């Protein structure tokens, strides 16, 4: 899969930027819609995205109805991409997309160098990057041993080396939880996971399987307020935070360690979208998309973690197949029908994707709540209600909306709210 299947063509129906699960799903969707010339471009040596380093099980339960590891999930899609004769160029970085949909890439692969290919439609599937120490301004010295959890995962699972011997993990997102277990299995002493919010930020199954099963303590409403050490981390100071998330330094305590792993969130990789002046959602930090996954720039679609951060790869695939099918249709027909209803996140909802819908089609709406809530409902105006026993910000909620739910609605803005009886 390291080479393109045939020489890079000057023109494609659909060009997909990023070859992770979103990019592969989009390319397959485009082929399904009838696009003949489809290209995936990925900057890594192999397509597959983040999945190669996720060697734990937990992928594919919804899509394949079986539990796969990340590499197994990637392999299934790579096979389909190969069988669908989709061109793949790896080791190639997309530098620019212009408003006529010319895509410029640079690659060290033989015979490529810097090239521009014309596209009938483009799908942005560049995934997300991890927030680093700079994003939350942790004071202290700058010794070795402070790294993001995803980088530590790559070191352990791909490069075969340990980041340290005694670690503190800041942030209870899924990557932090998975790394707490992974490091413990490799003999690293994990002193604890510290979370600034009063609730955990990862999936419940990961709290149980990665922390409880290994007796790793999770301390809520706490953060790291200082990093100490000259060459290598020697200790970190952790402190509780007040109700406004401000650290109470007087109650701080030192934890000796040589490693601080940061699992403090992912940010969509949106440079290319911003260069194109595509509208960005201030909450997700990803592009605003219609129900066809088209961005504010006609002919440019987006899917996967570049749009909003997903917990489960299965939903990335579902969303990306849709984006790809619509990109393929756009490339063939030149346009798509427009949505007429804007979804407006209201009380208790942090965001909804897509941002607009159409009353005559079935839609899958993904959303997150702002706070944990027991026994509640998600409502779309007075048209639709979904009751939930629990809702957590860490667990994406997925609604299936049918045309009959929207029957008789003539407005243009539909509020989406968390309702507590
Ligand atoms: C540590 C971790 C554990 C996870 N565990 C689970 C789990 O147990 N179960 C589950 O279902 N999901 C899990 N997930 C979630 C799932 O893996 C992600 O939601 C999914 O991989 C996102 O897919 P993506 O294609 O959007 O992004 P990615 O997989 O990040 O792929 C994006 C690709 O785009 C490429 N790219 C970016 N910019 C450019 C550019 N300019 N030019 C060329 N290429 C570019 C990148 O190289 C990368 O290959 C986990 C995620 C992580 C990080």
mmCIF file of C-alpha atoms in Angstrom, residues 4 62 79 84 127-128 131 137 156 220-222 231 236 241 260 299 312 316 323 352 367 403 414:
data_model
loop_
_atom_site.group_PDB
_atom_site.id
_atom_site.type_symbol
_atom_site.label_atom_id
_atom_site.label_comp_id
_atom_site.label_asym_id
_atom_site.label_seq_id
_atom_site.Cartn_x
_atom_site.Cartn_y
_atom_site.Cartn_z
ATOM 1 C CA UNK A 4 0.206 4.594 -5.952
ATOM 2 C CA UNK A 62 -21.056 -1.180 15.493
ATOM 3 C CA UNK A 79 -8.275 -4.165 1.282
ATOM 4 C CA UNK A 84 -11.977 -0.601 -5.604
ATOM 5 C CA UNK A 127 -7.990 13.984 11.418
ATOM 6 C CA UNK A 128 -6.905 15.846 14.546
ATOM 7 C CA UNK A 131 -3.193 19.580 22.467
ATOM 8 C CA UNK A 137 0.226 26.908 29.915
ATOM 9 C CA UNK A 156 5.416 2.098 22.917
ATOM 10 C CA UNK A 220 -11.208 14.500 39.603
ATOM 11 C CA UNK A 221 -11.205 18.325 39.951
ATOM 12 C CA UNK A 222 -7.391 18.382 40.027
ATOM 13 C CA UNK A 231 17.114 17.739 32.311
ATOM 14 C CA UNK A 236 4.985 17.531 39.273
ATOM 15 C CA UNK A 241 -9.411 23.344 41.476
ATOM 16 C CA UNK A 260 4.064 13.577 32.489
ATOM 17 C CA UNK A 299 -17.377 21.025 -3.732
ATOM 18 C CA UNK A 312 -15.735 5.513 17.988
ATOM 19 C CA UNK A 316 -16.222 7.983 11.536
ATOM 20 C CA UNK A 323 -19.358 12.484 2.723
ATOM 21 C CA UNK A 352 -24.500 19.172 16.694
ATOM 22 C CA UNK A 367 -24.106 15.703 19.309
ATOM 23 C CA UNK A 403 -38.669 12.765 7.388
ATOM 24 C CA UNK A 414 -34.616 24.014 14.918
#
